[in-house]
């Protein structure tokens, strides 16, 4: 059945919300776009006149497509080269979705997206739909074909798992810029002690190169180990410049609502390092350098003026 203009417009009005849901469920912008496109194809072939609440119908179709995708994604990630990290979303990306409440902002933070990987597909779906999009348990039960009581129990378990992660401190743009400034000054000082003072004792550093860009398979753990790694990362070297194809410029920005260091070379984002900030200091660095996961970041970066870099030559 051919879609009317009104049918298409109704879907397009829902697209930003659907993409934001799919991204939180999958941790991948490209896979989220594919899931939303598949939802559109289902919408195109449906008897729309018999759908009483189109927004609910679309959410159900999309969520179940994502649940199927999560099942296969887990198998793929078992053979993924090195650490797997979500695809970062830079400030201004509409796929970030709603950010009116602390729960909504937290649900898309890089640290929480990593924690969501530990949940079962149903736990992740209930957590995302309830915490980030404020669906009622009755609505979630309808989407997942479970009881309302089961939805409540699943949310309780999911929140407990997520709460076991680190407490996150929200920071404004000025504070984020200061934190990144201090970090880069310490990282380029060629001394370990200034870096250690900025970190929590149990800080970690993780990189995702996807087998395409060198990244250590095992995380660095502890303030001293992380500080030594960061000092080496920002130490100038001909080998690094040759590997990157030049010396990238370093900007302070936000990614997934967190302070971030963004490396840009010839207009292309080649690295996004998200900083997990707590009251005690910087607790984590999650560095995405897999080029397949930075294509959207490059497009979003190019869409507006990002100002002057903090460092004109990273190494």
mmCIF file of C-alpha atoms in Angstrom:
data_model
loop_
_atom_site.group_PDB
_atom_site.id
_atom_site.type_symbol
_atom_site.label_atom_id
_atom_site.label_comp_id
_atom_site.label_asym_id
_atom_site.label_seq_id
_atom_site.Cartn_x
_atom_site.Cartn_y
_atom_site.Cartn_z
ATOM 1 C CA UNK A 1 0.000 0.000 0.000
ATOM 2 C CA UNK A 2 1.440 3.367 -1.054
ATOM 3 C CA UNK A 3 2.104 5.870 1.689
ATOM 4 C CA UNK A 4 0.359 9.206 1.627
ATOM 5 C CA UNK A 5 2.252 12.423 2.200
ATOM 6 C CA UNK A 6 0.695 12.556 5.661
ATOM 7 C CA UNK A 7 1.932 9.026 6.431
ATOM 8 C CA UNK A 8 5.491 9.945 5.444
ATOM 9 C CA UNK A 9 5.332 13.199 7.419
ATOM 10 C CA UNK A 10 4.126 11.335 10.490
ATOM 11 C CA UNK A 11 7.037 8.930 10.294
ATOM 12 C CA UNK A 12 9.556 11.711 9.735
ATOM 13 C CA UNK A 13 8.210 13.531 12.782
ATOM 14 C CA UNK A 14 9.005 10.393 14.801
ATOM 15 C CA UNK A 15 12.412 9.763 13.231
ATOM 16 C CA UNK A 16 14.555 11.806 15.689
ATOM 17 C CA UNK A 17 12.991 10.008 18.674
ATOM 18 C CA UNK A 18 13.341 6.623 17.005
ATOM 19 C CA UNK A 19 16.995 7.250 16.167
ATOM 20 C CA UNK A 20 17.712 8.345 19.739
ATOM 21 C CA UNK A 21 16.071 5.191 21.122
ATOM 22 C CA UNK A 22 17.923 2.946 18.674
ATOM 23 C CA UNK A 23 21.296 4.540 19.435
ATOM 24 C CA UNK A 24 20.911 3.988 23.170
ATOM 25 C CA UNK A 25 19.871 0.395 22.563
ATOM 26 C CA UNK A 26 22.653 -0.431 20.100
ATOM 27 C CA UNK A 27 25.519 1.920 20.952
ATOM 28 C CA UNK A 28 26.068 2.468 17.229
ATOM 29 C CA UNK A 29 24.828 5.407 15.183
ATOM 30 C CA UNK A 30 25.136 3.544 11.882
ATOM 31 C CA UNK A 31 23.222 0.524 13.207
ATOM 32 C CA UNK A 32 20.611 2.869 14.694
ATOM 33 C CA UNK A 33 20.089 4.491 11.295
ATOM 34 C CA UNK A 34 19.678 1.045 9.708
ATOM 35 C CA UNK A 35 17.130 0.004 12.351
ATOM 36 C CA UNK A 36 15.092 3.161 11.797
ATOM 37 C CA UNK A 37 15.176 2.644 8.030
ATOM 38 C CA UNK A 38 13.941 -0.929 8.479
ATOM 39 C CA UNK A 39 11.158 0.432 10.699
ATOM 40 C CA UNK A 40 10.175 2.773 7.874
ATOM 41 C CA UNK A 41 9.981 -0.167 5.466
ATOM 42 C CA UNK A 42 7.672 -1.957 7.937
ATOM 43 C CA UNK A 43 5.580 1.223 8.176
ATOM 44 C CA UNK A 44 5.451 1.414 4.398
ATOM 45 C CA UNK A 45 4.037 -2.110 4.097
ATOM 46 C CA UNK A 46 1.612 -1.867 7.043
ATOM 47 C CA UNK A 47 -2.129 -1.209 6.923
ATOM 48 C CA UNK A 48 -1.729 2.199 8.534
ATOM 49 C CA UNK A 49 -5.476 2.856 8.675
ATOM 50 C CA UNK A 50 -5.768 0.060 11.254
ATOM 51 C CA UNK A 51 -2.946 1.356 13.477
ATOM 52 C CA UNK A 52 -4.595 3.182 16.363
ATOM 53 C CA UNK A 53 -1.501 4.831 17.872
ATOM 54 C CA UNK A 54 1.222 5.128 15.207
ATOM 55 C CA UNK A 55 3.913 6.399 17.605
ATOM 56 C CA UNK A 56 3.447 3.364 19.865
ATOM 57 C CA UNK A 57 3.426 1.011 16.872
ATOM 58 C CA UNK A 58 6.673 2.500 15.555
ATOM 59 C CA UNK A 59 8.345 2.290 18.962
ATOM 60 C CA UNK A 60 7.375 -1.368 19.279
ATOM 61 C CA UNK A 61 8.634 -2.303 15.819
ATOM 62 C CA UNK A 62 11.892 -0.411 16.297
ATOM 63 C CA UNK A 63 12.582 -1.795 19.784
ATOM 64 C CA UNK A 64 12.064 -5.373 18.695
ATOM 65 C CA UNK A 65 14.300 -4.882 15.655
ATOM 66 C CA UNK A 66 16.979 -3.559 18.006
ATOM 67 C CA UNK A 67 16.551 -6.489 20.384
ATOM 68 C CA UNK A 68 17.145 -8.883 17.498
ATOM 69 C CA UNK A 69 20.168 -6.827 16.487
ATOM 70 C CA UNK A 70 21.563 -6.901 20.033
ATOM 71 C CA UNK A 71 21.457 -10.687 20.074
ATOM 72 C CA UNK A 72 23.547 -10.956 16.918
ATOM 73 C CA UNK A 73 25.773 -8.032 17.957
ATOM 74 C CA UNK A 74 26.861 -9.896 21.072
ATOM 75 C CA UNK A 75 28.128 -12.743 18.946
ATOM 76 C CA UNK A 76 29.997 -10.322 16.652
ATOM 77 C CA UNK A 77 31.606 -8.520 19.578
ATOM 78 C CA UNK A 78 33.076 -11.768 20.845
ATOM 79 C CA UNK A 79 35.305 -11.758 17.759
ATOM 80 C CA UNK A 80 35.860 -7.976 17.707
ATOM 81 C CA UNK A 81 39.535 -7.027 17.608
ATOM 82 C CA UNK A 82 40.487 -5.400 20.909
ATOM 83 C CA UNK A 83 38.169 -3.398 23.156
ATOM 84 C CA UNK A 84 34.681 -2.551 21.897
ATOM 85 C CA UNK A 85 33.388 0.941 22.668
ATOM 86 C CA UNK A 86 30.210 2.698 21.504
ATOM 87 C CA UNK A 87 30.220 5.125 18.606
ATOM 88 C CA UNK A 88 30.592 8.643 20.073
ATOM 89 C CA UNK A 89 28.078 11.406 19.346
ATOM 90 C CA UNK A 90 29.436 14.947 19.389
ATOM 91 C CA UNK A 91 27.612 17.925 20.862
ATOM 92 C CA UNK A 92 24.871 19.096 18.515
ATOM 93 C CA UNK A 93 24.084 15.654 17.113
ATOM 94 C CA UNK A 94 20.276 15.217 17.078
ATOM 95 C CA UNK A 95 20.682 11.495 17.767
ATOM 96 C CA UNK A 96 21.625 12.384 21.347
ATOM 97 C CA UNK A 97 17.896 12.801 21.972
ATOM 98 C CA UNK A 98 16.220 14.383 25.000
ATOM 99 C CA UNK A 99 18.414 15.933 27.685
ATOM 100 C CA UNK A 100 15.918 17.644 29.967
ATOM 101 C CA UNK A 101 16.456 15.436 33.016
ATOM 102 C CA UNK A 102 19.521 13.987 34.731
ATOM 103 C CA UNK A 103 18.301 10.478 33.841
ATOM 104 C CA UNK A 104 18.038 11.379 30.161
ATOM 105 C CA UNK A 105 21.511 12.902 30.088
ATOM 106 C CA UNK A 106 23.013 9.993 31.990
ATOM 107 C CA UNK A 107 21.432 7.390 29.702
ATOM 108 C CA UNK A 108 23.501 8.599 26.748
ATOM 109 C CA UNK A 109 26.772 9.201 28.607
ATOM 110 C CA UNK A 110 29.675 7.135 27.345
ATOM 111 C CA UNK A 111 30.287 5.498 30.721
ATOM 112 C CA UNK A 112 26.644 4.399 31.043
ATOM 113 C CA UNK A 113 26.510 3.127 27.453
ATOM 114 C CA UNK A 114 29.470 0.913 28.321
ATOM 115 C CA UNK A 115 27.642 -0.319 31.442
ATOM 116 C CA UNK A 116 24.512 -1.046 29.389
ATOM 117 C CA UNK A 117 26.544 -3.616 27.461
ATOM 118 C CA UNK A 118 26.421 -5.780 30.593
ATOM 119 C CA UNK A 119 22.617 -5.897 30.595
ATOM 120 C CA UNK A 120 20.426 -8.436 28.853
ATOM 121 C CA UNK A 121 18.619 -7.081 25.771
ATOM 122 C CA UNK A 122 15.321 -6.839 27.709
ATOM 123 C CA UNK A 123 16.996 -5.086 30.643
ATOM 124 C CA UNK A 124 18.586 -2.598 28.293
ATOM 125 C CA UNK A 125 15.301 -1.934 26.502
ATOM 126 C CA UNK A 126 13.331 -1.377 29.701
ATOM 127 C CA UNK A 127 16.040 0.877 31.131
ATOM 128 C CA UNK A 128 16.277 2.998 27.988
ATOM 129 C CA UNK A 129 12.535 3.324 27.413
ATOM 130 C CA UNK A 130 11.802 4.198 31.036
ATOM 131 C CA UNK A 131 14.801 6.305 32.078
ATOM 132 C CA UNK A 132 15.556 8.119 28.822
ATOM 133 C CA UNK A 133 12.121 8.405 27.217
ATOM 134 C CA UNK A 134 9.764 8.207 30.198
ATOM 135 C CA UNK A 135 7.564 5.428 28.833
ATOM 136 C CA UNK A 136 5.126 4.096 31.413
ATOM 137 C CA UNK A 137 5.514 0.480 32.493
ATOM 138 C CA UNK A 138 2.208 -0.362 30.808
ATOM 139 C CA UNK A 139 3.540 0.980 27.523
ATOM 140 C CA UNK A 140 6.829 -0.878 27.912
ATOM 141 C CA UNK A 141 4.929 -4.089 28.670
ATOM 142 C CA UNK A 142 3.008 -3.660 25.419
ATOM 143 C CA UNK A 143 6.197 -3.008 23.436
ATOM 144 C CA UNK A 144 8.060 -6.030 24.821
ATOM 145 C CA UNK A 145 5.077 -8.387 25.218
ATOM 146 C CA UNK A 146 5.635 -8.776 28.951
ATOM 147 C CA UNK A 147 3.549 -7.932 32.017
ATOM 148 C CA UNK A 148 3.677 -4.551 33.700
ATOM 149 C CA UNK A 149 4.996 -6.201 36.871
ATOM 150 C CA UNK A 150 7.780 -7.839 34.866
ATOM 151 C CA UNK A 151 8.723 -4.462 33.399
ATOM 152 C CA UNK A 152 9.026 -3.007 36.895
ATOM 153 C CA UNK A 153 11.175 -5.912 38.081
ATOM 154 C CA UNK A 154 13.425 -5.728 35.029
ATOM 155 C CA UNK A 155 13.939 -1.983 35.547
ATOM 156 C CA UNK A 156 14.880 -2.573 39.181
ATOM 157 C CA UNK A 157 17.547 -5.094 38.127
ATOM 158 C CA UNK A 158 18.829 -2.890 35.329
ATOM 159 C CA UNK A 159 19.134 0.195 37.539
ATOM 160 C CA UNK A 160 20.990 -1.849 40.134
ATOM 161 C CA UNK A 161 23.533 -3.000 37.532
ATOM 162 C CA UNK A 162 24.006 0.538 36.217
ATOM 163 C CA UNK A 163 24.298 1.965 39.744
ATOM 164 C CA UNK A 164 27.242 -0.355 40.345
ATOM 165 C CA UNK A 165 29.191 1.839 37.932
ATOM 166 C CA UNK A 166 30.901 5.060 38.885
ATOM 167 C CA UNK A 167 28.949 8.089 40.079
ATOM 168 C CA UNK A 168 29.021 10.718 37.340
ATOM 169 C CA UNK A 169 29.419 14.453 37.881
ATOM 170 C CA UNK A 170 27.708 16.733 35.390
ATOM 171 C CA UNK A 171 29.776 19.707 34.285
ATOM 172 C CA UNK A 172 28.947 22.794 32.278
ATOM 173 C CA UNK A 173 30.794 23.882 29.154
ATOM 174 C CA UNK A 174 33.161 26.256 30.962
ATOM 175 C CA UNK A 175 34.092 23.616 33.548
ATOM 176 C CA UNK A 176 34.572 21.007 30.842
ATOM 177 C CA UNK A 177 36.907 23.326 28.965
ATOM 178 C CA UNK A 178 38.916 23.899 32.145
ATOM 179 C CA UNK A 179 39.134 20.149 32.842
ATOM 180 C CA UNK A 180 40.340 19.411 29.321
ATOM 181 C CA UNK A 181 42.786 22.348 29.501
ATOM 182 C CA UNK A 182 44.269 21.005 32.732
ATOM 183 C CA UNK A 183 44.453 17.487 31.366
ATOM 184 C CA UNK A 184 46.214 18.492 28.149
ATOM 185 C CA UNK A 185 48.636 20.765 30.020
ATOM 186 C CA UNK A 186 49.531 17.858 32.284
ATOM 187 C CA UNK A 187 49.672 15.323 29.445
ATOM 188 C CA UNK A 188 52.063 17.474 27.402
ATOM 189 C CA UNK A 189 54.275 18.405 30.374
ATOM 190 C CA UNK A 190 56.226 15.139 29.877
ATOM 191 C CA UNK A 191 55.887 14.549 33.611
ATOM 192 C CA UNK A 192 53.751 11.893 35.263
ATOM 193 C CA UNK A 193 53.030 13.646 38.578
ATOM 194 C CA UNK A 194 50.758 16.451 37.251
ATOM 195 C CA UNK A 195 48.613 13.849 35.512
ATOM 196 C CA UNK A 196 48.362 11.601 38.552
ATOM 197 C CA UNK A 197 46.993 14.519 40.578
ATOM 198 C CA UNK A 198 44.072 14.904 38.132
ATOM 199 C CA UNK A 199 43.087 11.225 38.229
ATOM 200 C CA UNK A 200 41.237 9.002 40.668
ATOM 201 C CA UNK A 201 43.328 6.180 42.088
ATOM 202 C CA UNK A 202 41.234 3.586 40.216
ATOM 203 C CA UNK A 203 41.092 5.464 36.913
ATOM 204 C CA UNK A 204 41.119 3.523 33.651
ATOM 205 C CA UNK A 205 41.996 4.195 30.014
ATOM 206 C CA UNK A 206 40.445 2.178 27.203
ATOM 207 C CA UNK A 207 40.878 2.485 23.435
ATOM 208 C CA UNK A 208 38.916 1.068 20.509
ATOM 209 C CA UNK A 209 40.801 0.778 17.241
ATOM 210 C CA UNK A 210 38.725 -2.035 15.776
ATOM 211 C CA UNK A 211 41.879 -3.663 14.433
ATOM 212 C CA UNK A 212 42.309 -0.747 12.009
ATOM 213 C CA UNK A 213 44.192 1.671 14.232
ATOM 214 C CA UNK A 214 46.633 0.507 16.940
ATOM 215 C CA UNK A 215 44.952 0.409 20.349
ATOM 216 C CA UNK A 216 45.974 -1.642 23.370
ATOM 217 C CA UNK A 217 43.708 -4.664 23.799
ATOM 218 C CA UNK A 218 43.832 -4.463 27.595
ATOM 219 C CA UNK A 219 42.758 -1.380 29.543
ATOM 220 C CA UNK A 220 45.276 0.614 31.573
ATOM 221 C CA UNK A 221 44.235 0.624 35.221
ATOM 222 C CA UNK A 222 45.289 2.829 38.126
ATOM 223 C CA UNK A 223 46.354 6.471 38.237
ATOM 224 C CA UNK A 224 50.062 5.870 37.672
ATOM 225 C CA UNK A 225 49.594 3.449 34.754
ATOM 226 C CA UNK A 226 47.031 5.735 33.096
ATOM 227 C CA UNK A 227 49.214 8.815 33.612
ATOM 228 C CA UNK A 228 52.236 7.114 32.024
ATOM 229 C CA UNK A 229 50.102 6.031 29.066
ATOM 230 C CA UNK A 230 48.718 9.540 28.544
ATOM 231 C CA UNK A 231 52.167 11.080 28.801
ATOM 232 C CA UNK A 232 53.380 8.712 26.094
ATOM 233 C CA UNK A 233 50.289 9.285 23.952
ATOM 234 C CA UNK A 234 50.980 13.006 23.672
ATOM 235 C CA UNK A 235 54.751 12.689 23.277
ATOM 236 C CA UNK A 236 55.835 13.878 19.786
ATOM 237 C CA UNK A 237 57.097 11.188 17.451
ATOM 238 C CA UNK A 238 57.690 10.776 13.733
ATOM 239 C CA UNK A 239 56.132 7.304 13.886
ATOM 240 C CA UNK A 240 52.854 8.716 15.233
ATOM 241 C CA UNK A 241 52.746 11.437 12.603
ATOM 242 C CA UNK A 242 53.377 8.878 9.875
ATOM 243 C CA UNK A 243 50.657 6.599 11.212
ATOM 244 C CA UNK A 244 48.093 9.407 11.440
ATOM 245 C CA UNK A 245 49.107 10.979 8.135
ATOM 246 C CA UNK A 246 50.036 14.227 9.842
ATOM 247 C CA UNK A 247 49.719 15.985 13.172
ATOM 248 C CA UNK A 248 46.088 16.450 14.210
ATOM 249 C CA UNK A 249 44.717 19.506 15.952
ATOM 250 C CA UNK A 250 43.223 18.941 19.387
ATOM 251 C CA UNK A 251 39.925 20.528 20.428
ATOM 252 C CA UNK A 252 37.926 20.569 23.645
ATOM 253 C CA UNK A 253 34.323 19.552 23.108
ATOM 254 C CA UNK A 254 31.528 17.366 24.435
ATOM 255 C CA UNK A 255 30.704 13.828 23.345
ATOM 256 C CA UNK A 256 27.664 12.028 24.738
ATOM 257 C CA UNK A 257 27.319 14.869 27.219
ATOM 258 C CA UNK A 258 30.811 14.315 28.645
ATOM 259 C CA UNK A 259 33.923 16.503 28.314
ATOM 260 C CA UNK A 260 35.909 15.232 25.365
ATOM 261 C CA UNK A 261 39.165 15.674 23.519
ATOM 262 C CA UNK A 262 38.616 15.620 19.753
ATOM 263 C CA UNK A 263 41.520 15.051 17.348
ATOM 264 C CA UNK A 264 40.956 16.505 13.869
ATOM 265 C CA UNK A 265 43.197 16.106 10.832
ATOM 266 C CA UNK A 266 42.366 17.852 7.547
ATOM 267 C CA UNK A 267 38.740 18.244 8.608
ATOM 268 C CA UNK A 268 38.380 14.576 9.554
ATOM 269 C CA UNK A 269 37.794 13.449 13.128
ATOM 270 C CA UNK A 270 40.384 10.748 13.820
ATOM 271 C CA UNK A 271 39.840 10.348 17.551
ATOM 272 C CA UNK A 272 37.339 11.174 20.276
ATOM 273 C CA UNK A 273 38.437 10.720 23.880
ATOM 274 C CA UNK A 274 35.585 10.922 26.402
ATOM 275 C CA UNK A 275 36.535 11.892 29.948
ATOM 276 C CA UNK A 276 34.539 10.453 32.827
ATOM 277 C CA UNK A 277 34.560 13.156 35.486
ATOM 278 C CA UNK A 278 33.748 12.478 39.140
ATOM 279 C CA UNK A 279 33.985 14.567 42.298
ATOM 280 C CA UNK A 280 37.326 12.874 43.037
ATOM 281 C CA UNK A 281 38.880 13.536 39.623
ATOM 282 C CA UNK A 282 38.979 12.029 36.150
ATOM 283 C CA UNK A 283 37.962 8.400 36.566
ATOM 284 C CA UNK A 284 38.081 7.208 32.989
ATOM 285 C CA UNK A 285 39.297 7.866 29.441
ATOM 286 C CA UNK A 286 37.489 6.088 26.621
ATOM 287 C CA UNK A 287 39.188 6.740 23.325
ATOM 288 C CA UNK A 288 37.441 5.925 20.053
ATOM 289 C CA UNK A 289 39.866 5.778 17.115
ATOM 290 C CA UNK A 290 38.187 3.155 14.913
ATOM 291 C CA UNK A 291 37.602 5.138 11.674
ATOM 292 C CA UNK A 292 34.379 3.217 10.976
ATOM 293 C CA UNK A 293 32.914 4.675 14.171
ATOM 294 C CA UNK A 294 33.973 8.262 13.472
ATOM 295 C CA UNK A 295 32.282 8.930 10.130
ATOM 296 C CA UNK A 296 29.204 10.493 11.720
ATOM 297 C CA UNK A 297 31.379 12.502 14.115
ATOM 298 C CA UNK A 298 33.226 13.957 11.118
ATOM 299 C CA UNK A 299 29.940 14.987 9.477
ATOM 300 C CA UNK A 300 28.630 16.586 12.652
ATOM 301 C CA UNK A 301 31.960 18.296 13.319
ATOM 302 C CA UNK A 302 31.973 19.876 9.861
ATOM 303 C CA UNK A 303 28.437 21.237 10.251
ATOM 304 C CA UNK A 304 29.482 24.147 12.488
ATOM 305 C CA UNK A 305 32.459 26.268 13.481
ATOM 306 C CA UNK A 306 34.221 24.566 16.399
ATOM 307 C CA UNK A 307 36.591 27.413 17.170
ATOM 308 C CA UNK A 308 40.322 27.377 17.698
ATOM 309 C CA UNK A 309 42.059 24.181 18.802
ATOM 310 C CA UNK A 310 43.665 23.870 22.215
ATOM 311 C CA UNK A 311 46.685 22.286 20.561
ATOM 312 C CA UNK A 312 47.626 22.940 16.954
ATOM 313 C CA UNK A 313 49.939 19.946 16.884
ATOM 314 C CA UNK A 314 49.067 16.854 18.900
ATOM 315 C CA UNK A 315 52.405 15.109 18.361
#
